[in-house]
Amino acid sequence: MSRAVALDHVGVAARELGPLTAAYERLGFALSPVAQQSGRQHPDGEVELFGSGNRCAFLRHGYIELIAILDPARFANGVDGFVARYAGAHIIALAMQDEAGNLARLRRGGVAIPGVAWLERPVEAGGPTARFARLPLPDAPEGRLQLIRHLTAELVWDARWMGHRNGAVALESIILAHDPAAETAARLSRLAGLPLAPDPAGGFLLRLPGAAGAAGPQAPVLETTLRVLEPAALPLVLPGVVPPALPCIAGFVVRTGDGNAAARALLAAEGIPAVPAPGLWGEGLMVPPEHAGGAALVFAA
């Protein structure tokens, strides 16, 4: 299948990992252990240890990656450039099922991708190594836009790290802003191999149809979306949010399994402000960017 099928993950970047992960633990996410990344800087290069590392909040569908620089002396894997723009969301990964077919499709469309990028990281210290096939869209000003296939999905979606106090179960939507929105929307449509539709807020909507196992060994079939809005329309969806730069990944939506009951109680207990978020999510509850690592986080009921 030579197209994207689902949201795989969204990545939030910071210069230091500790404060970022502390913020997400306070928001009720259970996080995987610290993992320093490895890979090839070029498709024909040797695998090397990178300076970047992450912890992740794995959901039944998709996940949130929290990424930062662990070793400034090593290759930063782009994180240094991300945080030079702003601290916040810089990575969108769309799940694919066929890296060779999607590489051929993108090349036919004029996208100059040198080849499949192969990445790996330890699941935990002393544990097995998770491996990934990745097709990054070159020079995307929004950040790292990519297709990804998990070669060892059973190692990544581990039940030990999927019991979230906030009731989160799925990464449902990612919201971007640009002026004009059509530029970002066209890039995402080309990457995904899927058509655009009008967004109710004024912009563009990209629907990802879902596929069994696309974002984990037992992931449900779930339609997910990318929304690309003009800056003036962003507050209609993310109240009070001002883009830190243009283009940007302004926020994302996480579906809960209990109607937001756990998230609402947890935010109140922690004293974290949240505001009603309109849009396509029913009883949306938005955590402002300053409390979620620089990206607006919406809990959807």
Coordinates of C-alpha atoms in Angstrom, one line a residue, residues 73-286:
A73 CA 29.2 16.3 21.5
R74 CA 27.4 13.9 19.1
F75 CA 25.2 14.4 16.0
A76 CA 22.0 16.0 17.3
N77 CA 19.7 14.4 14.6
G78 CA 18.1 17.8 13.9
V79 CA 17.0 18.5 17.4
D80 CA 19.4 21.4 17.7
G81 CA 17.8 23.1 14.7
F82 CA 14.3 22.4 16.0
V83 CA 14.8 24.1 19.4
A84 CA 16.7 27.0 17.8
R85 CA 13.3 27.9 16.2
Y86 CA 11.2 27.2 19.3
A87 CA 10.6 24.6 22.0
G88 CA 7.5 22.5 21.0
A89 CA 6.2 20.1 18.4
H90 CA 8.5 19.6 15.4
I91 CA 7.9 16.0 14.3
I92 CA 5.0 14.3 12.4
A93 CA 5.4 10.6 11.5
L94 CA 2.7 9.0 9.4
A95 CA 2.5 5.2 9.5
M96 CA 3.2 3.3 6.2
Q97 CA 3.2 -0.4 5.4
D98 CA 5.5 -0.4 2.3
E99 CA 8.7 1.7 2.4
A100 CA 9.9 0.6 -1.1
G101 CA 6.5 1.4 -2.7
N102 CA 6.2 4.7 -1.0
L103 CA 9.8 5.6 -1.9
A104 CA 9.0 4.9 -5.6
R105 CA 5.8 6.9 -5.4
L106 CA 7.5 10.0 -3.9
R107 CA 10.3 9.8 -6.4
R108 CA 7.8 9.7 -9.3
G109 CA 6.3 12.8 -7.8
G110 CA 9.6 14.6 -7.9
V111 CA 10.5 14.4 -4.3
A112 CA 14.3 13.9 -4.0
I113 CA 14.6 11.3 -1.3
P114 CA 18.0 9.6 -1.4
G115 CA 16.7 6.3 0.0
V116 CA 15.1 4.7 3.1
A117 CA 16.6 5.9 6.4
W118 CA 17.2 3.0 8.9
L119 CA 17.0 4.0 12.5
E120 CA 17.3 2.1 15.8
R121 CA 17.2 2.6 19.5
P122 CA 17.3 0.4 22.6
V123 CA 13.9 -0.2 24.1
E124 CA 15.5 0.1 27.5
A125 CA 19.0 -0.1 29.0
G126 CA 20.3 -3.6 28.4
G127 CA 17.2 -4.5 26.5
P128 CA 16.4 -5.3 22.8
T129 CA 16.8 -2.9 20.0
A130 CA 13.8 -1.4 18.2
R131 CA 14.2 -0.7 14.4
F132 CA 12.5 1.5 12.0
A133 CA 12.3 2.3 8.3
R134 CA 11.8 6.0 7.6
L135 CA 11.2 8.2 4.6
P136 CA 11.7 11.9 5.5
L137 CA 10.4 14.7 3.4
P138 CA 13.5 16.7 2.6
D139 CA 13.8 20.3 3.7
A140 CA 10.3 20.6 5.1
P141 CA 10.0 24.0 6.9
E142 CA 7.4 22.6 9.3
G143 CA 9.9 20.3 10.9
R144 CA 10.5 16.6 10.4
L145 CA 7.6 15.3 8.2
Q146 CA 8.1 11.6 7.5
L147 CA 6.6 8.2 6.8
I148 CA 7.6 5.4 9.1
R149 CA 7.3 1.6 9.4
H150 CA 8.1 -0.2 12.7
L151 CA 10.1 -3.3 12.0
T152 CA 9.9 -4.4 15.6
A153 CA 6.5 -3.0 16.7
E154 CA 6.0 -5.7 19.3
L155 CA 9.0 -4.2 21.2
V156 CA 7.8 -0.7 21.1
W157 CA 4.1 -0.9 22.2
D158 CA 4.9 -2.5 25.6
A159 CA 2.0 -2.8 28.1
R160 CA 4.3 -1.6 30.9
W161 CA 4.3 1.9 29.4
M162 CA 0.7 2.2 28.2
G163 CA -1.3 2.7 31.5
H164 CA -1.8 6.5 31.5
R165 CA -3.4 8.1 34.6
N166 CA -5.2 10.6 32.2
G167 CA -7.0 7.8 30.4
A168 CA -5.3 8.6 27.0
V169 CA -5.8 5.9 24.4
A170 CA -5.1 7.3 20.9
L171 CA -3.3 10.1 19.0
E172 CA -6.2 11.4 16.9
S173 CA -5.2 14.7 15.2
I174 CA -2.3 17.1 14.7
I175 CA -2.9 20.8 14.0
L176 CA -0.5 22.9 11.9
A177 CA -0.5 26.6 11.0
H178 CA 0.9 28.4 8.0
D179 CA 0.3 31.4 5.9
P180 CA -0.7 30.3 3.3
A181 CA -2.0 27.1 4.7
A182 CA -2.1 25.6 1.2
E183 CA 1.7 25.3 1.1
T184 CA 1.9 23.1 4.1
A185 CA -1.2 21.2 3.1
A186 CA 0.2 20.4 -0.3
R187 CA 3.5 19.0 1.3
L188 CA 1.5 16.8 3.6
S189 CA -0.7 15.5 0.9
R190 CA 2.3 14.7 -1.3
L191 CA 4.0 12.9 1.6
A192 CA 0.9 10.9 2.5
G193 CA -0.3 10.2 -1.1
L194 CA -3.8 11.2 0.0
P195 CA -6.2 14.0 -1.1
L196 CA -7.0 17.1 0.8
A197 CA -10.5 18.2 1.9
P198 CA -11.7 21.6 3.3
D199 CA -11.4 22.0 7.0
P200 CA -14.4 23.4 8.9
A201 CA -12.3 26.0 10.6
G202 CA -11.0 27.4 7.3
G203 CA -8.0 25.5 5.9
F204 CA -7.3 22.0 4.9
L205 CA -8.0 18.5 6.3
L206 CA -6.1 15.4 5.5
R207 CA -7.9 12.2 6.5
L208 CA -5.8 9.1 7.2
P209 CA -8.0 6.0 6.8
G210 CA -6.4 3.7 9.4
A211 CA -5.2 0.1 9.1
A212 CA -5.1 -2.8 11.5
G213 CA -1.7 -2.8 13.2
A214 CA -0.5 0.3 11.5
A215 CA 0.7 1.9 14.7
G216 CA 1.4 -1.0 16.9
P217 CA 0.9 -4.8 16.9
Q218 CA -2.7 -4.5 18.2
A219 CA -3.7 -1.0 17.0
P220 CA -7.3 -0.6 16.1
V221 CA -8.5 0.6 12.7
L222 CA -9.0 4.3 13.5
E223 CA -9.4 7.3 11.2
T224 CA -6.9 10.1 12.2
T225 CA -6.4 13.6 10.7
L226 CA -4.0 16.3 10.0
R227 CA -5.5 19.9 10.1
V228 CA -3.6 22.8 8.4
L229 CA -5.1 26.2 9.3
E230 CA -4.4 29.8 8.5
P231 CA -3.0 31.6 11.6
A232 CA -6.2 33.6 12.0
A233 CA -8.2 30.4 12.2
L234 CA -6.0 28.7 14.8
P235 CA -7.7 30.3 17.9
L236 CA -11.0 28.8 16.7
V237 CA -9.6 25.4 17.3
L238 CA -6.9 26.0 19.9
P239 CA -8.2 29.0 22.0
G240 CA -5.6 31.6 22.9
V241 CA -2.7 29.8 21.0
V242 CA -0.4 32.0 19.0
P243 CA 2.0 30.3 16.5
P244 CA 5.6 30.4 17.8
A245 CA 6.7 30.6 14.2
L246 CA 5.3 30.0 10.7
P247 CA 4.9 27.3 9.6
C248 CA 4.5 25.3 12.8
I249 CA 3.0 22.3 14.4
A250 CA 0.7 24.1 16.9
G251 CA -0.9 21.3 18.8
F252 CA -2.3 17.8 18.8
V253 CA -5.3 15.9 20.1
V254 CA -5.3 12.8 22.3
R255 CA -8.5 10.7 22.6
T256 CA -9.3 9.4 26.1
G257 CA -11.3 6.3 26.9
D258 CA -13.4 7.7 29.7
G259 CA -15.0 10.9 28.5
N260 CA -12.1 12.9 29.9
A261 CA -13.1 12.1 33.5
A262 CA -9.5 11.1 34.6
A263 CA -7.9 13.9 32.7
R264 CA -10.2 16.5 34.1
A265 CA -9.7 15.3 37.7
L266 CA -5.9 15.0 37.3
L267 CA -5.5 18.5 35.8
A268 CA -7.6 20.0 38.6
A269 CA -5.6 18.2 41.3
E270 CA -2.3 19.3 39.7
G271 CA -3.5 22.9 39.3
I272 CA -2.8 22.8 35.5
P273 CA -5.1 25.2 33.7
A274 CA -7.3 23.8 30.9
V275 CA -9.9 25.5 28.7
P276 CA -12.7 24.1 26.5
A277 CA -11.5 23.4 23.0
P278 CA -14.0 23.6 20.2
G279 CA -13.6 21.7 16.9
L280 CA -14.3 18.1 15.9
W281 CA -13.6 16.5 19.3
G282 CA -16.8 16.7 21.3
E283 CA -15.9 17.7 24.9
G284 CA -12.3 18.9 24.1
L285 CA -10.1 20.1 27.0
M286 CA -7.0 22.0 26.0

